[in-house]
Coordinates of C-alpha atoms in Angstrom, one line a residue:
Chain N
M1 CA -71.9 227.4 -88.7
R2 CA -70.2 227.4 -85.3
R3 CA -73.5 227.5 -83.5
L4 CA -74.8 224.6 -85.5
S5 CA -71.7 222.5 -84.9
T6 CA -71.7 223.3 -81.2
I7 CA -75.3 222.1 -80.8
A8 CA -74.4 218.9 -82.8
E9 CA -71.4 218.4 -80.6
M10 CA -73.2 218.9 -77.3
T11 CA -76.1 216.6 -78.5
G12 CA -73.6 214.0 -79.3
R13 CA -71.9 214.4 -75.9
E14 CA -75.3 214.1 -74.1
I15 CA -76.2 210.9 -75.9
L16 CA -72.8 209.4 -75.4
R17 CA -72.9 210.2 -71.7
R18 CA -76.2 208.4 -71.2
R19 CA -74.5 205.0 -71.2
A20 CA -77.6 203.0 -70.5
V21 CA -79.5 204.7 -73.3
L22 CA -76.6 204.2 -75.6
F23 CA -76.4 200.5 -74.7
L24 CA -80.1 200.0 -75.3
L25 CA -79.9 202.0 -78.5
L26 CA -77.2 199.6 -79.8
L27 CA -79.0 196.4 -78.7
F28 CA -82.6 197.4 -79.1
P29 CA -82.9 196.3 -82.8
L30 CA -81.1 193.0 -82.3
P31 CA -84.0 191.0 -80.9
F32 CA -86.1 192.2 -83.9
Y33 CA -83.6 190.4 -86.1
L34 CA -82.8 187.3 -84.0
L35 CA -86.3 186.3 -83.2
Q36 CA -87.3 185.9 -86.8
R37 CA -84.0 184.9 -88.3
A38 CA -84.3 181.1 -88.0
E39 CA -87.8 180.6 -89.7
H40 CA -88.2 183.9 -91.7
P41 CA -84.8 185.3 -92.5
G42 CA -86.3 187.9 -94.9
Q43 CA -88.9 189.1 -92.4
A44 CA -86.0 189.3 -89.9
I45 CA -84.4 192.0 -92.0
R46 CA -87.6 193.9 -92.4
F47 CA -88.1 193.8 -88.7
L48 CA -84.6 194.9 -88.2
F49 CA -85.3 198.1 -90.1
V50 CA -88.3 198.7 -87.9
G51 CA -86.2 198.1 -84.8
L52 CA -83.5 200.5 -86.0
S53 CA -86.1 203.2 -86.8
W54 CA -87.8 202.7 -83.5
A55 CA -84.5 203.0 -81.5
I56 CA -83.3 206.1 -83.4
S57 CA -86.7 207.9 -83.3
G58 CA -87.1 207.1 -79.6
S59 CA -83.6 208.6 -78.9
A60 CA -84.4 211.6 -81.0
M61 CA -87.7 212.1 -79.1
F62 CA -85.8 212.1 -75.7
V63 CA -83.2 214.5 -77.1
A64 CA -86.0 216.8 -78.1
H65 CA -87.6 216.5 -74.6
S66 CA -84.3 217.1 -72.8
G67 CA -83.7 220.2 -74.9
R68 CA -87.0 221.8 -74.1
A69 CA -85.9 223.3 -70.8
I70 CA -82.7 224.8 -72.1
D71 CA -84.0 226.0 -75.5
P72 CA -85.4 229.4 -74.3
R73 CA -82.0 230.2 -72.8
L74 CA -80.2 229.1 -75.9
R75 CA -82.5 231.1 -78.1
L76 CA -81.9 234.2 -76.0
S77 CA -78.1 233.5 -76.1
G78 CA -78.1 234.0 -79.8
Y79 CA -79.1 230.7 -81.3
R80 CA -81.8 230.6 -83.9
A81 CA -84.4 227.8 -84.0
H82 CA -82.8 226.2 -87.0
H83 CA -79.4 226.0 -85.2
L84 CA -81.1 223.9 -82.5
W85 CA -83.1 221.4 -84.6
M86 CA -80.5 221.1 -87.4
G87 CA -77.7 220.7 -84.9
R88 CA -79.5 218.0 -83.1
M89 CA -80.6 216.2 -86.2
S90 CA -77.0 216.2 -87.6
A91 CA -75.8 214.5 -84.4
L92 CA -78.6 212.0 -84.5
W93 CA -77.9 211.2 -88.1
L94 CA -74.3 210.6 -87.3
I95 CA -74.9 208.5 -84.3
G96 CA -77.7 206.6 -86.0
T97 CA -75.5 205.8 -88.9
V98 CA -72.8 204.4 -86.6
V99 CA -75.5 202.3 -84.9
T100 CA -76.6 200.8 -88.2
L101 CA -73.1 199.7 -89.2
P102 CA -72.7 196.6 -87.0
Y103 CA -76.2 195.5 -88.1
L104 CA -75.3 195.9 -91.8
A105 CA -72.2 193.8 -91.1
L106 CA -74.3 191.2 -89.3
V107 CA -76.7 190.8 -92.2
V108 CA -74.0 190.8 -94.8
V109 CA -72.3 187.9 -93.0
D110 CA -75.4 186.1 -92.0
Q111 CA -77.4 186.4 -95.2
P112 CA -75.0 186.5 -98.2
R113 CA -77.7 186.1 -100.9
V114 CA -79.4 189.4 -100.1
R115 CA -78.8 192.6 -102.1
H116 CA -76.4 194.3 -99.7
G117 CA -76.3 197.6 -101.5
A118 CA -80.0 198.0 -101.2
L119 CA -79.8 197.0 -97.5
A120 CA -77.4 199.8 -96.9
V121 CA -79.7 202.3 -98.7
A122 CA -82.6 201.1 -96.6
M123 CA -80.6 201.5 -93.3
V124 CA -79.5 205.0 -94.3
L125 CA -83.1 205.9 -95.0
C126 CA -84.2 204.5 -91.7
V127 CA -81.8 206.9 -90.0
A128 CA -82.7 209.8 -92.3
V129 CA -86.4 209.4 -91.5
A130 CA -86.3 208.3 -87.8
A131 CA -84.2 211.3 -86.6
P132 CA -86.5 214.1 -87.7
F133 CA -89.6 212.0 -86.9
G134 CA -88.5 211.5 -83.3
L135 CA -87.5 215.2 -83.0
L136 CA -90.8 216.3 -84.4
L137 CA -92.7 214.0 -82.0
G138 CA -90.7 215.4 -79.1
A139 CA -91.4 219.0 -80.3
V140 CA -95.1 218.5 -80.7
V141 CA -95.9 216.3 -77.7
S142 CA -94.6 217.9 -74.5
R143 CA -94.7 214.8 -72.3
E144 CA -92.4 211.8 -72.7
F145 CA -95.0 209.2 -71.8
E146 CA -97.5 210.4 -74.4
G147 CA -94.7 210.7 -77.0
T148 CA -93.6 207.1 -76.2
L149 CA -97.1 205.8 -76.6
L150 CA -97.5 207.6 -80.0
L151 CA -94.2 206.1 -81.2
L152 CA -95.3 202.7 -80.0
V153 CA -98.6 203.0 -81.9
T154 CA -96.8 204.1 -85.1
V155 CA -94.3 201.3 -85.0
G156 CA -97.0 198.8 -84.1
I157 CA -99.2 199.8 -87.1
Q158 CA -96.1 199.7 -89.3
M159 CA -95.4 196.1 -88.3
V160 CA -98.8 194.7 -88.5
A161 CA -100.2 196.5 -91.6
D162 CA -100.0 194.8 -94.9
P163 CA -97.2 196.7 -96.8
A164 CA -99.4 196.9 -99.9
T165 CA -102.2 198.9 -98.2
T166 CA -102.5 202.6 -98.1
T167 CA -102.4 202.6 -94.3
A168 CA -98.9 201.0 -94.4
R169 CA -97.7 203.5 -97.0
L170 CA -98.8 206.4 -94.8
M171 CA -96.6 205.2 -92.0
P172 CA -93.1 206.8 -91.7
F173 CA -91.0 203.6 -91.9
W174 CA -92.6 202.0 -94.9
S175 CA -89.6 202.6 -97.1
G176 CA -87.5 200.0 -95.2
R177 CA -90.1 197.3 -95.9
E178 CA -90.3 198.1 -99.6
I179 CA -86.6 198.3 -100.1
G180 CA -86.3 195.1 -98.0
T181 CA -88.6 193.3 -100.4
Y182 CA -86.4 194.4 -103.3
A183 CA -83.2 193.3 -101.4
I184 CA -84.5 190.0 -100.0
D185 CA -86.9 188.7 -102.7
H186 CA -84.9 190.1 -105.7
T187 CA -88.0 191.9 -107.1
D188 CA -87.9 194.5 -109.8
T189 CA -86.4 198.0 -109.2
G190 CA -89.8 199.5 -108.8
F191 CA -89.7 198.4 -105.2
L192 CA -86.4 200.1 -104.7
V193 CA -87.5 203.3 -106.4
R194 CA -90.7 203.5 -104.4
G195 CA -88.9 202.8 -101.2
V196 CA -86.2 205.5 -101.8
A197 CA -88.8 208.0 -102.9
H198 CA -91.0 207.3 -99.8
G199 CA -88.0 207.6 -97.5
L200 CA -86.7 210.8 -99.0
A201 CA -90.1 212.3 -99.0
C202 CA -90.7 211.4 -95.3
A203 CA -87.3 212.7 -94.3
L204 CA -88.0 216.0 -96.1
L205 CA -91.6 216.3 -94.8
F206 CA -90.6 215.6 -91.2
S207 CA -87.7 218.0 -91.4
L208 CA -89.9 220.8 -92.8
A209 CA -92.5 220.2 -90.2
L210 CA -89.8 220.2 -87.5
A211 CA -88.5 223.5 -88.8
V212 CA -92.0 225.0 -88.7
V213 CA -92.8 223.7 -85.2
S214 CA -89.4 224.8 -83.8
A215 CA -89.7 228.3 -85.3
L216 CA -93.2 228.6 -83.8
R217 CA -92.3 227.3 -80.4
L218 CA -89.1 229.4 -80.1
R219 CA -90.5 232.5 -81.8
R220 CA -89.9 235.9 -80.1
R221 CA -93.3 237.0 -78.9
R222 CA -94.8 240.0 -80.6
H223 CA -95.0 242.2 -77.5
L224 CA -91.2 242.2 -77.2
R225 CA -89.2 244.6 -79.3
T226 CA -85.4 244.6 -79.2
L227 CA -83.3 247.5 -80.2
P228 CA -79.6 247.9 -80.3
A229 CA -78.0 249.0 -77.0
N230 CA -77.5 252.7 -76.5
Chain H
M1 CA -46.6 220.3 -44.0
I2 CA -45.2 223.8 -43.8
D3 CA -46.6 225.2 -47.0
D4 CA -49.8 223.3 -47.7
P5 CA -51.1 224.7 -51.1
D6 CA -54.6 223.2 -50.6
W7 CA -54.9 225.0 -47.2
L8 CA -53.7 228.3 -48.7
D9 CA -56.0 227.8 -51.7
V10 CA -59.0 227.3 -49.5
L11 CA -57.9 230.3 -47.4
A12 CA -57.8 232.4 -50.5
G13 CA -61.3 231.4 -51.5
E14 CA -62.6 232.0 -48.0
L15 CA -61.1 235.5 -48.0
R16 CA -62.6 236.3 -51.4
L17 CA -65.9 234.9 -50.2
R18 CA -65.8 237.5 -47.4
G19 CA -65.4 240.3 -49.9
L20 CA -61.7 241.1 -49.4
P21 CA -60.2 242.9 -52.3
E22 CA -57.7 240.9 -54.4
D23 CA -54.7 243.0 -53.2
Q24 CA -55.6 242.2 -49.5
V25 CA -56.0 238.6 -50.3
T26 CA -52.6 238.5 -51.9
R27 CA -51.1 240.3 -49.0
V28 CA -52.7 238.0 -46.4
L29 CA -51.6 234.9 -48.3
G30 CA -48.0 236.2 -48.5
E31 CA -47.8 237.0 -44.9
T32 CA -49.4 233.7 -43.9
R33 CA -47.1 231.7 -46.1
A34 CA -44.0 233.6 -44.7
H35 CA -45.2 232.9 -41.2
L36 CA -45.6 229.2 -41.9
W37 CA -42.2 229.1 -43.5
D38 CA -40.5 230.8 -40.6
A39 CA -42.3 228.9 -37.9
G40 CA -42.1 225.6 -39.7
E41 CA -45.6 224.8 -38.5
D42 CA -48.5 222.9 -40.0
P43 CA -51.1 225.5 -41.2
A44 CA -54.0 223.7 -39.5
R45 CA -52.0 223.6 -36.2
A46 CA -50.9 227.2 -36.5
F47 CA -54.1 228.9 -37.7
G48 CA -56.9 226.3 -37.5
T49 CA -59.3 225.8 -40.3
P50 CA -59.0 228.2 -43.3
S51 CA -62.6 229.3 -42.7
A52 CA -62.0 230.2 -39.1
Y53 CA -58.7 232.0 -39.9
A54 CA -60.4 233.9 -42.8
A55 CA -63.2 234.9 -40.5
A56 CA -60.6 236.2 -38.0
V57 CA -58.7 238.1 -40.7
H58 CA -61.9 239.5 -42.1
E59 CA -63.0 240.7 -38.6
S60 CA -59.7 242.4 -38.0
L61 CA -59.8 244.2 -41.3
G62 CA -63.4 245.2 -40.9
T63 CA -66.4 244.4 -43.1
P64 CA -66.1 245.7 -46.6
P65 CA -68.9 248.0 -47.6
I66 CA -71.6 247.1 -50.1
P67 CA -70.3 248.1 -53.6
A68 CA -71.3 251.7 -54.1
R69 CA -73.9 252.6 -56.6
R70 CA -72.8 254.5 -59.6
K71 CA -74.9 257.4 -60.7
V72 CA -77.4 256.2 -63.3
V73 CA -77.6 258.4 -66.4
R74 CA -81.3 258.6 -66.9
A75 CA -80.9 260.8 -70.0
E76 CA -80.3 257.6 -71.9
A77 CA -83.2 255.5 -73.0
P78 CA -84.0 252.7 -70.6
R79 CA -82.5 249.3 -71.2
L80 CA -85.8 247.6 -70.4
Q81 CA -89.2 249.2 -70.5
A82 CA -92.3 247.1 -69.9
T83 CA -95.6 249.0 -70.3
G84 CA -99.1 248.0 -69.4
I85 CA -98.3 244.3 -69.2
G86 CA -101.3 242.0 -68.8
K87 CA -101.6 238.3 -68.6
R88 CA -104.6 236.0 -68.3
H89 CA -104.8 232.3 -67.7
G90 CA -108.3 231.5 -69.0
R91 CA -110.6 233.8 -67.1
H92 CA -108.1 234.3 -64.3
R93 CA -106.3 237.6 -64.6
L94 CA -102.7 237.1 -63.4
L95 CA -101.1 240.4 -64.3
H96 CA -102.8 243.6 -65.1
D97 CA -101.3 246.9 -66.2
V98 CA -97.8 246.3 -64.8
D99 CA -95.1 248.8 -65.8
L100 CA -91.4 248.5 -65.2
T101 CA -88.6 250.7 -66.4
V102 CA -84.9 249.8 -65.8
H103 CA -82.0 251.9 -66.9
A104 CA -78.4 250.8 -67.4
G105 CA -76.8 250.6 -64.0
E106 CA -80.1 249.9 -62.1
V107 CA -81.3 246.9 -60.2
A108 CA -85.0 246.2 -60.1
A109 CA -86.5 243.7 -57.6
I110 CA -89.8 242.0 -58.4
V111 CA -91.5 240.9 -55.2
G112 CA -94.9 239.5 -54.2
A113 CA -96.8 236.6 -52.8
N114 CA -96.6 233.1 -54.3
G115 CA -98.5 232.8 -57.5
C116 CA -98.8 236.5 -58.1
G117 CA -97.1 236.3 -61.5
K118 CA -93.5 237.2 -60.7
S119 CA -92.0 234.5 -62.9
T120 CA -94.6 235.0 -65.6
F121 CA -93.8 238.7 -65.7
L122 CA -90.1 237.9 -66.1
R123 CA -90.8 235.4 -68.8
I124 CA -92.8 238.0 -70.6
C125 CA -89.9 240.5 -70.3
A126 CA -87.6 237.8 -71.8
G127 CA -90.1 237.2 -74.6
V128 CA -90.5 233.5 -73.9
E129 CA -94.1 233.9 -72.9
R130 CA -96.9 235.8 -74.5
A131 CA -98.4 238.9 -72.9
H132 CA -102.1 239.5 -73.5
A133 CA -101.6 243.2 -73.2
G134 CA -98.8 245.7 -73.2
R135 CA -95.3 245.7 -74.7
V136 CA -91.7 245.3 -73.7
V137 CA -88.8 247.2 -75.3
V138 CA -85.3 246.0 -74.6
R139 CA -82.2 247.8 -75.7
G140 CA -79.4 245.3 -76.1
S141 CA -79.0 241.6 -75.5
I142 CA -80.9 239.6 -72.8
G143 CA -79.6 237.1 -70.3
Y144 CA -82.4 235.1 -68.8
C145 CA -82.1 232.9 -65.7
P146 CA -85.2 230.7 -65.4
Q147 CA -86.2 229.3 -62.1
G148 CA -84.4 226.0 -62.6
G149 CA -84.3 223.9 -65.8
G150 CA -82.0 226.1 -67.9
T151 CA -79.2 223.6 -67.9
S152 CA -78.6 220.1 -69.4
D153 CA -78.3 217.2 -67.0
F154 CA -75.6 215.5 -69.0
L155 CA -73.2 218.4 -69.8
T156 CA -70.4 219.5 -67.6
P157 CA -70.1 223.2 -66.5
D158 CA -67.3 223.8 -69.0
E159 CA -69.5 222.3 -71.8
H160 CA -72.3 224.6 -70.7
F161 CA -70.0 227.6 -70.9
V162 CA -68.9 226.6 -74.5
L163 CA -72.6 226.0 -75.5
V164 CA -73.9 229.3 -74.3
G165 CA -70.7 231.2 -75.3
A166 CA -71.0 229.9 -78.9
G167 CA -74.5 231.4 -79.0
R168 CA -73.1 234.8 -77.9
G169 CA -70.3 234.5 -80.5
L170 CA -67.5 233.6 -78.2
G171 CA -64.8 231.0 -79.0
R172 CA -64.3 227.9 -76.8
D173 CA -61.4 229.3 -74.8
R174 CA -63.0 232.6 -74.2
S175 CA -66.3 230.9 -73.2
R176 CA -64.5 228.6 -70.8
G177 CA -62.4 231.5 -69.4
A178 CA -65.3 233.8 -68.9
G179 CA -67.4 231.0 -67.3
R180 CA -64.7 230.1 -64.9
A181 CA -64.1 233.7 -64.0
L182 CA -67.7 234.2 -63.2
A183 CA -67.7 230.9 -61.2
E184 CA -64.9 232.2 -59.1
H185 CA -66.8 235.4 -58.4
L186 CA -69.7 233.3 -57.1
W187 CA -67.4 231.3 -54.9
W188 CA -67.1 228.3 -57.1
P189 CA -63.4 228.3 -57.7
R190 CA -62.9 225.2 -59.8
P191 CA -66.0 223.8 -61.6
A192 CA -65.4 220.1 -61.6
P193 CA -65.7 218.2 -64.9
I194 CA -68.9 216.3 -63.9
A195 CA -72.3 216.3 -65.4
A196 CA -74.7 219.0 -64.1
A197 CA -77.1 216.4 -62.8
R198 CA -74.4 215.5 -60.2
L199 CA -73.9 219.0 -59.0
S200 CA -75.5 220.0 -55.7
G201 CA -78.6 222.1 -56.0
G202 CA -76.9 225.3 -55.0
T203 CA -73.9 224.7 -57.3
R204 CA -76.2 224.0 -60.2
Q205 CA -78.0 227.2 -59.4
K206 CA -74.7 229.0 -59.6
L207 CA -74.2 227.5 -63.1
E208 CA -77.6 229.0 -64.0
V209 CA -76.5 232.4 -62.9
I210 CA -73.1 232.1 -64.7
L211 CA -74.8 231.1 -68.0
T212 CA -77.1 234.1 -67.7
A213 CA -74.2 236.5 -67.3
L214 CA -71.9 234.9 -69.8
G215 CA -71.1 237.1 -72.7
D216 CA -72.0 240.2 -70.9
P217 CA -75.7 240.7 -71.9
D218 CA -77.0 244.2 -71.4
V219 CA -80.2 243.1 -69.5
L220 CA -80.1 240.4 -66.9
L221 CA -83.4 238.8 -65.9
L222 CA -82.9 236.6 -62.9
D223 CA -85.8 234.5 -61.5
E224 CA -85.0 233.7 -57.8
P225 CA -81.5 232.9 -58.8
Y226 CA -80.1 232.2 -55.4
Q227 CA -82.1 229.1 -54.5
G228 CA -79.9 226.6 -52.7
F229 CA -77.1 229.1 -52.2
D230 CA -75.5 228.9 -48.8
R231 CA -75.5 232.2 -46.7
D232 CA -72.1 233.4 -47.9
S233 CA -72.8 232.7 -51.6
Y234 CA -76.1 234.4 -51.2
M235 CA -74.4 237.6 -49.9
Y236 CA -71.8 237.3 -52.5
F237 CA -74.4 237.0 -55.2
W238 CA -75.9 240.3 -54.2
D239 CA -72.5 242.0 -54.3
R240 CA -72.1 240.6 -57.9
V241 CA -75.5 242.0 -58.8
R242 CA -74.4 245.5 -57.7
E243 CA -71.1 245.1 -59.5
W244 CA -72.9 244.0 -62.7
A245 CA -75.1 247.0 -62.5
N246 CA -72.1 249.3 -61.9
E247 CA -70.7 247.9 -65.2
G248 CA -73.7 249.3 -66.9
R249 CA -76.2 246.5 -67.1
A250 CA -79.8 246.6 -66.2
I251 CA -80.9 243.9 -63.8
V252 CA -84.2 242.5 -62.8
V253 CA -84.3 240.1 -59.9
V254 CA -87.4 238.2 -58.9
T255 CA -87.2 237.6 -55.2
H256 CA -89.3 236.6 -52.2
L257 CA -86.6 237.4 -49.8
L258 CA -86.8 241.0 -48.6
D259 CA -83.6 241.3 -46.7
R260 CA -81.6 242.7 -49.7
L261 CA -84.1 245.1 -51.1
E262 CA -81.9 248.0 -50.1
R263 CA -79.6 246.9 -52.9
A264 CA -82.4 247.4 -55.5
D265 CA -83.0 250.8 -57.1
T266 CA -86.6 249.9 -57.9
V267 CA -89.0 247.5 -56.2
V268 CA -92.2 246.3 -57.8
D269 CA -94.7 244.5 -55.7
L270 CA -97.0 242.3 -57.7
T271 CA -99.1 241.2 -54.8
P272 CA -102.8 241.6 -55.7
S273 CA -104.5 244.5 -54.0
P274 CA -107.0 243.6 -51.4
H275 CA -109.3 246.2 -53.0
A276 CA -109.6 244.3 -56.2
A277 CA -113.0 244.0 -57.8
P278 CA -114.9 240.7 -57.2
G279 CA -113.7 238.0 -59.4
V280 CA -110.5 239.8 -60.2
R281 CA -107.3 238.8 -58.3
G282 CA -106.2 242.3 -58.1
R283 CA -104.7 245.4 -59.5
H284 CA -101.1 245.6 -58.9
H285 CA -99.8 248.2 -56.6
P286 CA -97.5 250.0 -59.0
K287 CA -98.6 251.8 -62.0
G288 CA -95.1 252.7 -63.0
T289 CA -92.0 251.8 -61.1
Q290 CA -91.2 252.9 -57.5
P291 CA -88.0 254.8 -57.6
R292 CA -86.2 254.7 -54.3

């Protein structure tokens, strides 16, 4: 447990020390909301979810990339692969949740007729999905530029695809749009249930994939056999 | 100022840097402080710079010898035994049939031309890169110092000590204490609380070495660990290597500088042989280690 909490703490310190990144992380989702707010207040909330997911998954991807160099040393120092990915994901979940709070407050104040409980659920799911998705992207794609492009494509498809289509449902951040519809348009609970199920399934799926990729990447190679010291 | 603590601190560091034992450092500091007190002089005026004064003291006391080698007990199983290691990059054969055996208390140096596979061999020994042939048996824990990149840009030295120390099962205070003690041994007396990205190249490299040795791993694998060190730090580093070996560790150092090979018990040259078959970069000189 100490190892996991140490990784989480150090990940948090790294992110907090990158002031420019932190500033952008905090402000990045704001234009998504403000640019649509006047004419399409409901769409502004859906775009806000996408902006939050983009910001958090982008940060997670950079955390994964910056950890790549030090990971072999940490693995040899006694950490297991799950300490590394779970510790980083915990830190990102915590920071991501903190980032969403002012936006939740903004929407609550700005749009009183929306179902605010559902908004909070959608934002929590945005964080829950975006952190493992970004870490997975960083673990699979070794170069930051390629990873950034992939993230851009994912978010772009998510924004332009009709939410009712299969393509949109296969995207990682679909849950926000579905729950958003429930919260904004006061539709039936089916939207909420589908959105929550999609979000939880994505969070679980990405976490499992991350566990597998991390274990493979940081596995001890078969030619090495370690025995206790004499 | 009669008793300038900064001047005396720097002097103490300079004396340690030159290898004076701690009791001599204490004695010199005591005598210097007493002289300054009696004479009522400014230390810089009385003795000049701490570095110059330390050099004069060092010369008057004589150069300390290289730490003596302790007898290696070869009856024990080796700490690191690499046998028949082979590595290919596509059709290019980088390593072929390389052996290395290092016992507790021994220092092995891996030398060779650029691109001959020194770092790859060390990564294979650490288990972070796959070998296409052969096996490595390590008895005990491994400390691996990669050739740069083994630190985080945004963490301070103390945070690095805590991070790596936690992996080795050490608490925060013990990790910080151990890290700072190792830093002092590498002539880095007070690691500043600044992010690693802001450290100089040589200081960051010291951080790499400290993190490798933190928690007393049984086998130390060091890949050109002295890059960016100044001359004194470089000499001091080799003294530390010998001391670590004397404490019972097995050490492998990848190096392209040959002026300290007398401190190694085993030297393995990975430079491809000129008699290699066409299309093959070469068989490596040693089939087995070269005990000296």
